[in-house]
Amino acid sequence: MLEIFQKFIDLGAIVVLPILIFLFGMLLGTKPKKAFISGITVGIGFVGLNLIIDLLGSSLGPAAQEMVKRFGLNLTTIDVGWPAAAAISYGTLLGSLAIPIGIGVNILLLFLGWTKTLMVDMWNFWHAAFVASLVFATTGNFALGIYATVAYLVMIYLLADIIAPAIKKFYGFPNITFPHGTSAPGFLIAIPLNWIFDRIPGFNKIEADPEKIQDRFGIFGESTFMGLIIGIGMGILAGYDLGQILQLGIKTSAVMVIMPRMVALLMEGLTPISEAANQFVQKRFPGREVNIGMDSALSVGHPAVLSSSLILVPITILLAVVLPGNQTLPFGDLATIPFAVCLMAAVFRGNIVRTVVGGTIYMASILYITSWVAPLVTRAAQSANFDLAGNTSITAMVEGGLWPTLLFVFGANTMPWIIISLILLVSLAGLFYVNKILPNKK
């Protein structure tokens, strides 16, 4: 069974998700033709998104390298990016178990009515596998690694239930949520930051959502023009010649235009399944609501997210230069910054200035955490027989540097069973409150 799960997951998200969408559609009573078209449409949308993200990465990566050379950086830990982190996570027996454990935990919580999240994005269970692998690398305790997987998944389902209303309000996605390990943590970081921003005189008056910017600056506020300017600015910082600068500008502008259209294609495929899921639940469990758990790729095409993320790329590199004690060289996950800040943008109501400032604070913490856990990531990679390509220290910035990773690794280094049990119990209590107690108060 584990070998079957592993081979299935190895097919990748663009194959796994369409199959799961089709199967869920059939189970929910959708007609075969409609379920099949939905699955294929979601797959096509993800192919398109991956192409755009690859374009962004292949454009930003070389520019970042040139900026690093110009700044004279000497950092010892290379950020290999999320694809490598996912491969490392699923490359061990412990990582393979994240899929069946994730399905089992989700079914149990749904049966009890303790979550509204129906997880479809099973490929992204690799986030749980990643954190559990670090716990195992710290303690050498396989059972604790399994326990950490369960605790992490329960915590992610809690975050998914909490963020669903914000996703509906800001992105306009009804009955969709993001139990996504890269994006969900940023939501809780943004809430206190937004409270602080609201109380800073002058700063709290700045209106900088894409619509306001466009109204105020006309063509200069268009997302296409903003992408062009950001790309040109990065090309100049990288020391490119005129042709390379203009090419980078056009590529970043293209990302700003094409990515939202790929997201629209994804939503086209997901909408029938979301509607069928709610009809299924209402028929069998009157009064209950279900949200489809999906990859936060659905949100990264928003102009506020893309604009803020592109601005944060050079800022992140600058932070790597100036932060004392940082050892991480940002590289592989620079194109993944939109996933890290997409829910922060929702909290900040699309305010680009707030998202950039809040994202800067967030990226600073990510660089420190990822530098701290790098030895564990390297050890986990060696256990999974991952090719380090000559590097002695590797990390994955926007997974290895997030606060859940800090929480679990800190627990594994101090009182493993006690702290991980506390994470699990607090998450379960949160789910019970959000789904059982809070609805009765309304």
CSV table of C-alpha atoms in Angstrom, one decimal:
chain,number,residue,atom,x,y,z
A,1,MET,CA,0.0,0.0,0.0
A,2,LEU,CA,2.8,2.4,0.9
A,3,GLU,CA,4.5,1.7,-2.5
A,4,ILE,CA,1.2,2.4,-4.3
A,5,PHE,CA,0.7,5.7,-2.4
A,6,GLN,CA,4.3,6.6,-3.2
A,7,LYS,CA,4.0,5.9,-6.9
A,8,PHE,CA,0.7,7.8,-7.0
A,9,ILE,CA,2.2,10.9,-5.3
A,10,ASP,CA,5.3,10.7,-7.5
A,11,LEU,CA,3.0,11.5,-10.5
A,12,GLY,CA,3.0,15.1,-9.3
A,13,ALA,CA,0.3,17.6,-8.5
A,14,ILE,CA,-0.8,18.1,-12.1
A,15,VAL,CA,-1.8,14.4,-12.3
A,16,VAL,CA,-2.7,13.7,-8.7
A,17,LEU,CA,-5.2,16.6,-8.4
A,18,PRO,CA,-7.2,15.9,-11.5
A,19,ILE,CA,-7.6,12.3,-10.5
A,20,LEU,CA,-8.7,13.2,-7.0
A,21,ILE,CA,-11.1,15.9,-8.3
A,22,PHE,CA,-12.7,13.3,-10.6
A,23,LEU,CA,-13.0,10.7,-7.9
A,24,PHE,CA,-14.4,13.3,-5.4
A,25,GLY,CA,-16.9,14.5,-8.0
A,26,MET,CA,-18.1,11.0,-8.7
A,27,LEU,CA,-18.4,10.2,-4.9
A,28,LEU,CA,-20.4,13.4,-4.5
A,29,GLY,CA,-22.9,12.5,-7.2
A,30,THR,CA,-21.5,14.6,-10.1
A,31,LYS,CA,-22.2,13.2,-13.5
A,32,PRO,CA,-19.1,11.4,-14.9
A,33,LYS,CA,-18.6,13.7,-17.9
A,34,LYS,CA,-18.9,16.8,-15.7
A,35,ALA,CA,-16.5,15.4,-13.0
A,36,PHE,CA,-14.0,14.4,-15.7
A,37,ILE,CA,-14.0,17.8,-17.3
A,38,SER,CA,-13.6,19.4,-13.9
A,39,GLY,CA,-10.6,17.3,-13.1
A,40,ILE,CA,-9.0,17.9,-16.5
A,41,THR,CA,-9.7,21.7,-16.3
A,42,VAL,CA,-8.0,21.8,-12.8
A,43,GLY,CA,-5.0,19.9,-14.2
A,44,ILE,CA,-4.7,22.3,-17.1
A,45,GLY,CA,-4.9,25.2,-14.8
A,46,PHE,CA,-2.1,23.8,-12.6
A,47,VAL,CA,0.0,23.2,-15.7
A,48,GLY,CA,-0.5,26.8,-16.7
A,49,LEU,CA,0.3,28.0,-13.2
A,50,ASN,CA,3.5,25.9,-13.0
A,51,LEU,CA,4.6,27.3,-16.4
A,52,ILE,CA,4.1,30.8,-15.1
A,53,ILE,CA,5.9,30.1,-11.8
A,54,ASP,CA,8.7,28.4,-13.7
A,55,LEU,CA,9.0,31.5,-15.9
A,56,LEU,CA,9.1,33.7,-12.8
A,57,GLY,CA,11.7,31.4,-11.2
A,58,SER,CA,13.9,31.2,-14.3
A,59,SER,CA,13.7,35.0,-14.6
A,60,LEU,CA,14.2,35.9,-10.9
A,61,GLY,CA,16.7,33.2,-10.2
A,62,PRO,CA,19.5,34.4,-12.5
A,63,ALA,CA,18.8,38.0,-11.6
A,64,ALA,CA,19.0,37.1,-7.9
A,65,GLN,CA,22.4,35.3,-8.5
A,66,GLU,CA,23.7,38.4,-10.2
A,67,MET,CA,22.5,40.6,-7.4
A,68,VAL,CA,24.2,38.3,-4.9
A,69,LYS,CA,27.5,38.6,-6.8
A,70,ARG,CA,27.2,42.4,-6.9
A,71,PHE,CA,26.6,42.5,-3.1
A,72,GLY,CA,29.5,40.1,-2.5
A,73,LEU,CA,27.4,37.8,-0.4
A,74,ASN,CA,29.2,34.9,1.4
A,75,LEU,CA,26.3,32.8,2.8
A,76,THR,CA,26.8,29.1,3.5
A,77,THR,CA,23.2,27.7,3.2
A,78,ILE,CA,21.5,27.5,-0.2
A,79,ASP,CA,17.8,27.7,-0.5
A,80,VAL,CA,16.9,24.8,-2.8
A,81,GLY,CA,13.2,25.7,-3.0
A,82,TRP,CA,9.9,23.9,-2.3
A,83,PRO,CA,10.2,21.3,-5.2
A,84,ALA,CA,13.3,19.9,-3.5
A,85,ALA,CA,11.7,20.1,-0.1
A,86,ALA,CA,8.7,18.1,-1.3
A,87,ALA,CA,11.0,15.4,-2.9
A,88,ILE,CA,12.9,15.2,0.4
A,89,SER,CA,9.7,15.0,2.4
A,90,TYR,CA,8.2,12.1,0.4
A,91,GLY,CA,11.5,10.3,0.0
A,92,THR,CA,11.3,8.4,3.3
A,93,LEU,CA,8.9,5.9,4.9
A,94,LEU,CA,7.8,8.5,7.4
A,95,GLY,CA,7.0,11.0,4.6
A,96,SER,CA,5.0,8.4,2.6
A,97,LEU,CA,2.7,7.9,5.6
A,98,ALA,CA,1.6,11.5,5.6
A,99,ILE,CA,-0.9,10.8,2.8
A,100,PRO,CA,-2.9,8.0,4.6
A,101,ILE,CA,-2.6,9.8,7.9
A,102,GLY,CA,-3.8,13.0,6.4
A,103,ILE,CA,-6.8,11.3,4.8
A,104,GLY,CA,-7.7,9.5,8.0
A,105,VAL,CA,-7.5,12.6,10.2
A,106,ASN,CA,-9.6,14.6,7.8
A,107,ILE,CA,-12.3,11.9,7.6
A,108,LEU,CA,-12.4,11.5,11.4
A,109,LEU,CA,-12.7,15.3,11.9
A,110,LEU,CA,-15.4,15.6,9.2
A,111,PHE,CA,-17.4,12.7,10.7
A,112,LEU,CA,-17.2,14.3,14.2
A,113,GLY,CA,-18.2,17.7,12.7
A,114,TRP,CA,-15.0,19.3,14.1
A,115,THR,CA,-13.9,20.7,10.7
A,116,LYS,CA,-15.6,22.1,7.6
A,117,THR,CA,-12.5,21.4,5.4
A,118,LEU,CA,-12.8,18.6,2.9
A,119,MET,CA,-9.1,18.2,1.8
A,120,VAL,CA,-8.8,17.6,-1.9
A,121,ASP,CA,-5.2,18.9,-2.2
A,122,MET,CA,-3.7,15.7,-0.9
A,123,TRP,CA,-0.4,16.2,-2.7
A,124,ASN,CA,0.3,19.1,-0.3
A,125,PHE,CA,0.5,16.7,2.6
A,126,TRP,CA,4.2,17.0,2.0
A,127,HIS,CA,4.2,20.0,4.3
A,128,ALA,CA,3.3,17.7,7.2
A,129,ALA,CA,5.9,15.1,6.0
A,130,PHE,CA,8.5,17.9,5.9
A,131,VAL,CA,8.0,19.0,9.5
A,132,ALA,CA,7.7,15.4,10.7
A,133,SER,CA,11.0,14.6,9.0
A,134,LEU,CA,12.7,17.4,10.9
A,135,VAL,CA,11.3,16.1,14.2
A,136,PHE,CA,12.6,12.7,13.3
A,137,ALA,CA,16.0,14.1,12.3
A,138,THR,CA,16.2,15.8,15.7
A,139,THR,CA,15.0,12.9,17.9
A,140,GLY,CA,15.5,9.7,15.9
A,141,ASN,CA,12.1,8.7,17.2
A,142,PHE,CA,9.9,7.3,14.4
A,143,ALA,CA,6.7,7.1,16.6
A,144,LEU,CA,7.2,10.8,17.5
A,145,GLY,CA,7.5,11.6,13.8
A,146,ILE,CA,4.1,10.0,13.2
A,147,TYR,CA,2.7,11.8,16.2
A,148,ALA,CA,4.1,15.1,14.9
A,149,THR,CA,2.4,14.4,11.5
A,150,VAL,CA,-1.0,14.0,13.2
A,151,ALA,CA,-0.5,17.2,15.3
A,152,TYR,CA,0.6,19.2,12.3
A,153,LEU,CA,-2.4,18.1,10.2
A,154,VAL,CA,-4.9,18.9,12.9
A,155,MET,CA,-3.3,22.4,13.2
A,156,ILE,CA,-3.5,23.0,9.5
A,157,TYR,CA,-7.2,22.0,9.4
A,158,LEU,CA,-7.8,24.5,12.2
A,159,LEU,CA,-6.1,27.2,10.2
A,160,ALA,CA,-8.1,26.2,7.1
A,161,ASP,CA,-11.4,26.7,9.0
A,162,ILE,CA,-10.3,30.0,10.5
A,163,ILE,CA,-9.2,31.5,7.1
A,164,ALA,CA,-12.1,30.3,5.0
A,165,PRO,CA,-14.3,33.5,5.7
A,166,ALA,CA,-11.3,35.8,4.8
A,167,ILE,CA,-10.8,33.8,1.5
A,168,LYS,CA,-14.5,34.2,0.6
A,169,LYS,CA,-14.5,37.9,1.5
A,170,PHE,CA,-11.3,39.0,-0.1
A,171,TYR,CA,-10.8,36.6,-3.1
A,172,GLY,CA,-14.5,35.9,-3.7
A,173,PHE,CA,-14.1,32.1,-3.5
A,174,PRO,CA,-17.1,30.6,-1.8
A,175,ASN,CA,-16.7,27.3,0.0
A,176,ILE,CA,-12.9,27.2,-0.7
A,177,THR,CA,-10.1,27.2,1.8
A,178,PHE,CA,-6.4,26.7,1.8
A,179,PRO,CA,-5.0,24.1,4.2
A,180,HIS,CA,-1.7,24.9,2.6
A,181,GLY,CA,1.4,24.7,4.8
A,182,THR,CA,3.2,27.6,3.0
A,183,SER,CA,0.3,30.1,3.0
A,184,ALA,CA,-1.9,29.4,6.1
A,185,PRO,CA,0.8,30.4,8.7
A,186,GLY,CA,1.1,33.9,7.2
A,187,PHE,CA,-2.5,34.6,8.1
A,188,LEU,CA,-1.8,34.5,11.9
A,189,ILE,CA,1.3,36.7,11.4
A,190,ALA,CA,-0.7,39.3,9.5
A,191,ILE,CA,-3.4,39.8,12.1
A,192,PRO,CA,-1.3,41.3,14.9
A,193,LEU,CA,0.7,43.3,12.3
A,194,ASN,CA,-2.5,44.7,10.9
A,195,TRP,CA,-3.6,45.7,14.4
A,196,ILE,CA,-0.3,47.6,14.8
A,197,PHE,CA,-0.5,49.2,11.4
A,198,ASP,CA,-4.0,50.5,12.2
A,199,ARG,CA,-2.6,52.4,15.1
A,200,ILE,CA,0.4,54.1,13.4
A,201,PRO,CA,-0.5,57.7,12.6
A,202,GLY,CA,-0.2,58.5,8.9
A,203,PHE,CA,0.6,54.9,8.0
A,204,ASN,CA,-3.0,53.9,8.8
A,205,LYS,CA,-4.3,56.4,6.3
A,206,ILE,CA,-2.4,55.0,3.3
A,207,GLU,CA,-4.8,53.4,0.8
A,208,ALA,CA,-2.7,51.3,-1.6
A,209,ASP,CA,-4.9,48.5,-2.9
A,210,PRO,CA,-4.5,47.9,-6.7
A,211,GLU,CA,-7.8,49.6,-7.5
A,212,LYS,CA,-6.9,52.8,-5.6
A,213,ILE,CA,-3.4,52.8,-7.1
A,214,GLN,CA,-4.9,52.4,-10.6
A,215,ASP,CA,-7.5,55.2,-10.0
A,216,ARG,CA,-4.8,57.5,-8.7
A,217,PHE,CA,-2.0,56.8,-11.1
A,218,GLY,CA,-3.9,55.7,-14.2
A,219,ILE,CA,-1.8,53.6,-16.6
A,220,PHE,CA,1.1,53.8,-14.1
A,221,GLY,CA,-1.1,51.9,-11.6
A,222,GLU,CA,-2.0,49.1,-14.0
A,223,SER,CA,-0.7,45.7,-12.9
A,224,THR,CA,1.0,45.2,-16.2
A,225,PHE,CA,2.9,48.4,-15.9
A,226,MET,CA,3.8,47.7,-12.3
A,227,GLY,CA,5.2,44.3,-13.3
A,228,LEU,CA,7.2,46.0,-16.0
A,229,ILE,CA,8.7,48.6,-13.7
A,230,ILE,CA,9.5,46.0,-11.0
A,231,GLY,CA,11.2,43.8,-13.5
A,232,ILE,CA,13.2,46.7,-14.9
A,233,GLY,CA,14.2,47.7,-11.4
A,234,MET,CA,15.4,44.2,-10.6
A,235,GLY,CA,17.4,44.0,-13.9
A,236,ILE,CA,19.1,47.3,-13.0
A,237,LEU,CA,20.0,46.0,-9.5
A,238,ALA,CA,21.4,42.8,-11.1
A,239,GLY,CA,23.6,44.9,-13.4
A,240,TYR,CA,22.0,43.6,-16.6
A,241,ASP,CA,22.5,45.2,-20.0
A,242,LEU,CA,19.6,47.1,-21.6
A,243,GLY,CA,18.3,44.1,-23.5
A,244,GLN,CA,18.3,41.9,-20.5
A,245,ILE,CA,16.6,44.6,-18.3
A,246,LEU,CA,13.8,45.0,-20.8
A,247,GLN,CA,13.3,41.3,-21.2
A,248,LEU,CA,13.0,40.8,-17.5
A,249,GLY,CA,10.5,43.7,-17.4
A,250,ILE,CA,8.3,42.1,-20.1
A,251,LYS,CA,8.5,38.7,-18.4
A,252,THR,CA,7.4,40.0,-15.0
A,253,SER,CA,4.7,42.0,-16.7
A,254,ALA,CA,3.5,38.8,-18.5
A,255,VAL,CA,3.3,37.0,-15.1
A,256,MET,CA,1.0,39.8,-13.8
A,257,VAL,CA,-1.4,39.2,-16.7
A,258,ILE,CA,-1.3,35.5,-17.3
A,259,MET,CA,-1.3,34.1,-13.8
A,260,PRO,CA,-4.8,35.5,-12.9
A,261,ARG,CA,-6.1,33.8,-16.0
A,262,MET,CA,-4.7,30.5,-15.0
A,263,VAL,CA,-6.3,30.9,-11.6
A,264,ALA,CA,-9.7,31.6,-13.3
A,265,LEU,CA,-9.3,28.3,-15.2
A,266,LEU,CA,-8.6,26.5,-11.9
A,267,MET,CA,-11.8,28.0,-10.4
A,268,GLU,CA,-13.8,27.0,-13.5
A,269,GLY,CA,-12.8,23.4,-12.8
A,270,LEU,CA,-13.4,23.6,-9.0
A,271,THR,CA,-16.7,25.3,-9.0
A,272,PRO,CA,-18.9,22.2,-9.9
A,273,ILE,CA,-17.1,20.1,-7.3
A,274,SER,CA,-17.5,22.7,-4.6
A,275,GLU,CA,-21.3,23.0,-5.4
A,276,ALA,CA,-21.7,19.2,-5.4
A,277,ALA,CA,-19.9,18.9,-2.1
A,278,ASN,CA,-22.2,21.4,-0.4
A,279,GLN,CA,-25.3,19.7,-1.9
A,280,PHE,CA,-24.0,16.4,-0.7
A,281,VAL,CA,-23.4,17.7,2.9
A,282,GLN,CA,-26.7,19.6,3.0
A,283,LYS,CA,-28.6,16.5,1.9
A,284,ARG,CA,-27.1,14.2,4.5
A,285,PHE,CA,-26.1,16.6,7.3
A,286,PRO,CA,-28.6,19.5,7.1
A,287,GLY,CA,-27.2,22.8,8.4
A,288,ARG,CA,-23.6,21.8,8.0
A,289,GLU,CA,-21.2,23.5,5.6
A,290,VAL,CA,-18.2,22.1,3.8
A,291,ASN,CA,-15.2,24.0,2.3
A,292,ILE,CA,-13.0,22.4,-0.4
A,293,GLY,CA,-9.4,22.4,0.8
A,294,MET,CA,-7.2,23.5,-2.1
A,295,ASP,CA,-3.8,24.7,-3.0
A,296,SER,CA,-3.3,28.5,-2.4
A,297,ALA,CA,-2.2,28.7,-6.0
A,298,LEU,CA,-5.8,29.9,-6.5
A,299,SER,CA,-4.9,33.2,-4.8
A,300,VAL,CA,-1.5,34.1,-6.1
A,301,GLY,CA,-2.8,35.7,-9.3
A,302,HIS,CA,-4.4,38.6,-7.4
A,303,PRO,CA,-2.7,41.9,-8.4
A,304,ALA,CA,-2.0,42.8,-4.7
A,305,VAL,CA,-0.3,39.5,-4.1
A,306,LEU,CA,1.8,39.5,-7.3
A,307,SER,CA,2.8,43.2,-7.0
A,308,SER,CA,3.8,42.9,-3.3
A,309,SER,CA,5.7,39.6,-3.9
A,310,LEU,CA,7.8,41.0,-6.8
A,311,ILE,CA,8.8,44.0,-4.6
A,312,LEU,CA,9.7,41.6,-1.8
A,313,VAL,CA,12.2,39.6,-4.0
A,314,PRO,CA,15.0,42.3,-3.9
A,315,ILE,CA,14.0,43.2,-0.3
A,316,THR,CA,14.5,39.6,0.7
A,317,ILE,CA,17.9,39.5,-0.9
A,318,LEU,CA,18.8,42.8,0.8
A,319,LEU,CA,17.7,41.3,4.1
A,320,ALA,CA,20.0,38.3,3.6
A,321,VAL,CA,22.8,40.8,3.2
A,322,VAL,CA,22.1,43.0,6.2
A,323,LEU,CA,20.7,40.7,8.8
A,324,PRO,CA,23.4,39.7,11.3
A,325,GLY,CA,23.6,36.0,11.8
A,326,ASN,CA,21.7,35.0,8.7
A,327,GLN,CA,23.3,32.1,6.8
A,328,THR,CA,20.6,31.5,4.1
A,329,LEU,CA,21.1,32.5,0.5
A,330,PRO,CA,17.6,33.1,-1.0
A,331,PHE,CA,17.3,31.4,-4.3
A,332,GLY,CA,14.9,28.5,-5.0
A,333,ASP,CA,11.9,29.9,-3.2
A,334,LEU,CA,12.1,33.5,-4.4
A,335,ALA,CA,9.3,32.6,-6.9
A,336,THR,CA,7.3,31.1,-4.0
A,337,ILE,CA,7.0,34.3,-2.1
A,338,PRO,CA,3.5,34.9,-3.5
A,339,PHE,CA,2.4,31.7,-1.7
A,340,ALA,CA,3.9,32.9,1.6
A,341,VAL,CA,2.1,36.3,1.6
A,342,CYS,CA,-1.2,35.6,-0.2
A,343,LEU,CA,-3.2,35.3,3.0
A,344,MET,CA,-1.4,38.3,4.5
A,345,ALA,CA,-2.7,40.3,1.6
A,346,ALA,CA,-6.2,39.2,2.5
A,347,VAL,CA,-5.8,40.4,6.1
A,348,PHE,CA,-4.4,43.7,4.8
A,349,ARG,CA,-7.4,44.0,2.5
A,350,GLY,CA,-5.1,44.1,-0.6
A,351,ASN,CA,-3.1,47.1,0.7
A,352,ILE,CA,0.2,46.7,-1.2
A,353,VAL,CA,2.2,49.0,1.2
A,354,ARG,CA,1.0,47.0,4.3
A,355,THR,CA,1.7,43.7,2.5
A,356,VAL,CA,5.2,44.7,1.6
A,357,VAL,CA,6.0,46.1,5.1
A,358,GLY,CA,4.4,43.1,6.8
A,359,GLY,CA,6.0,40.7,4.3
A,360,THR,CA,9.4,42.3,5.0
A,361,ILE,CA,9.1,41.6,8.7
A,362,TYR,CA,7.9,38.1,7.9
A,363,MET,CA,10.7,37.4,5.5
A,364,ALA,CA,13.3,38.5,8.1
A,365,SER,CA,11.9,35.9,10.5
A,366,ILE,CA,11.9,33.3,7.8
A,367,LEU,CA,15.6,33.8,7.0
A,368,TYR,CA,16.5,33.4,10.7
A,369,ILE,CA,14.4,30.3,11.2
A,370,THR,CA,15.5,28.7,8.0
A,371,SER,CA,19.2,29.3,8.9
A,372,TRP,CA,18.6,27.6,12.3
A,373,VAL,CA,16.9,24.5,10.9
A,374,ALA,CA,19.2,24.1,7.9
A,375,PRO,CA,21.3,21.3,9.6
A,376,LEU,CA,18.1,19.3,10.1
A,377,VAL,CA,17.0,19.9,6.5
A,378,THR,CA,20.4,18.7,5.3
A,379,ARG,CA,20.2,15.6,7.5
A,380,ALA,CA,16.7,14.8,6.3
A,381,ALA,CA,17.8,15.2,2.7
A,382,GLN,CA,20.7,12.8,3.2
A,383,SER,CA,18.3,10.3,4.8
A,384,ALA,CA,16.1,10.5,1.7
A,385,ASN,CA,19.2,10.0,-0.6
A,386,PHE,CA,18.6,13.5,-2.0
A,387,ASP,CA,21.4,14.8,-4.3
A,388,LEU,CA,22.9,17.8,-2.5
A,389,ALA,CA,24.7,18.8,-5.7
A,390,GLY,CA,27.9,19.6,-3.8
A,391,ASN,CA,26.3,21.8,-1.2
A,392,THR,CA,27.2,21.1,2.4
A,393,SER,CA,24.1,22.9,3.8
A,394,ILE,CA,20.7,23.3,2.2
A,395,THR,CA,17.3,24.6,3.2
A,396,ALA,CA,13.9,25.5,1.8
A,397,MET,CA,13.1,29.1,2.7
A,398,VAL,CA,9.3,29.3,2.7
A,399,GLU,CA,8.8,26.0,4.4
A,400,GLY,CA,11.8,25.6,6.6
A,401,GLY,CA,11.4,29.2,7.8
A,402,LEU,CA,7.8,29.3,8.9
A,403,TRP,CA,6.6,29.5,12.5
A,404,PRO,CA,5.0,26.0,12.6
A,405,THR,CA,8.5,24.6,11.7
A,406,LEU,CA,10.0,26.6,14.5
A,407,LEU,CA,7.4,25.4,16.9
A,408,PHE,CA,7.8,21.7,16.1
A,409,VAL,CA,11.6,21.8,15.9
A,410,PHE,CA,11.8,23.7,19.2
A,411,GLY,CA,9.5,21.1,20.8
A,412,ALA,CA,11.6,18.3,19.4
A,413,ASN,CA,14.7,19.9,20.9
A,414,THR,CA,13.3,20.5,24.4
A,415,MET,CA,10.3,18.4,25.6
A,416,PRO,CA,9.2,16.5,22.4
A,417,TRP,CA,6.1,14.6,23.6
A,418,ILE,CA,4.9,17.3,25.9
A,419,ILE,CA,5.1,20.3,23.4
A,420,ILE,CA,3.8,18.3,20.4
A,421,SER,CA,0.9,17.1,22.6
A,422,LEU,CA,0.2,20.7,23.5
A,423,ILE,CA,0.1,21.7,19.8
A,424,LEU,CA,-2.3,18.8,19.1
A,425,LEU,CA,-4.6,19.6,22.1
A,426,VAL,CA,-4.7,23.3,21.4
A,427,SER,CA,-5.5,22.6,17.8
A,428,LEU,CA,-8.3,20.1,18.7
A,429,ALA,CA,-9.7,22.6,21.2
A,430,GLY,CA,-9.6,25.3,18.6
A,431,LEU,CA,-11.5,23.1,16.1
A,432,PHE,CA,-14.1,22.3,18.7
A,433,TYR,CA,-14.6,25.9,19.5
A,434,VAL,CA,-14.7,27.1,15.9
A,435,ASN,CA,-17.1,24.4,14.7
A,436,LYS,CA,-19.1,23.4,17.8
A,437,ILE,CA,-19.3,26.3,20.3
A,438,LEU,CA,-18.9,29.4,18.1
A,439,PRO,CA,-21.8,28.6,15.7
A,440,ASN,CA,-24.2,28.3,18.7
A,441,LYS,CA,-23.3,31.8,19.8
A,442,LYS,CA,-24.4,33.4,16.6
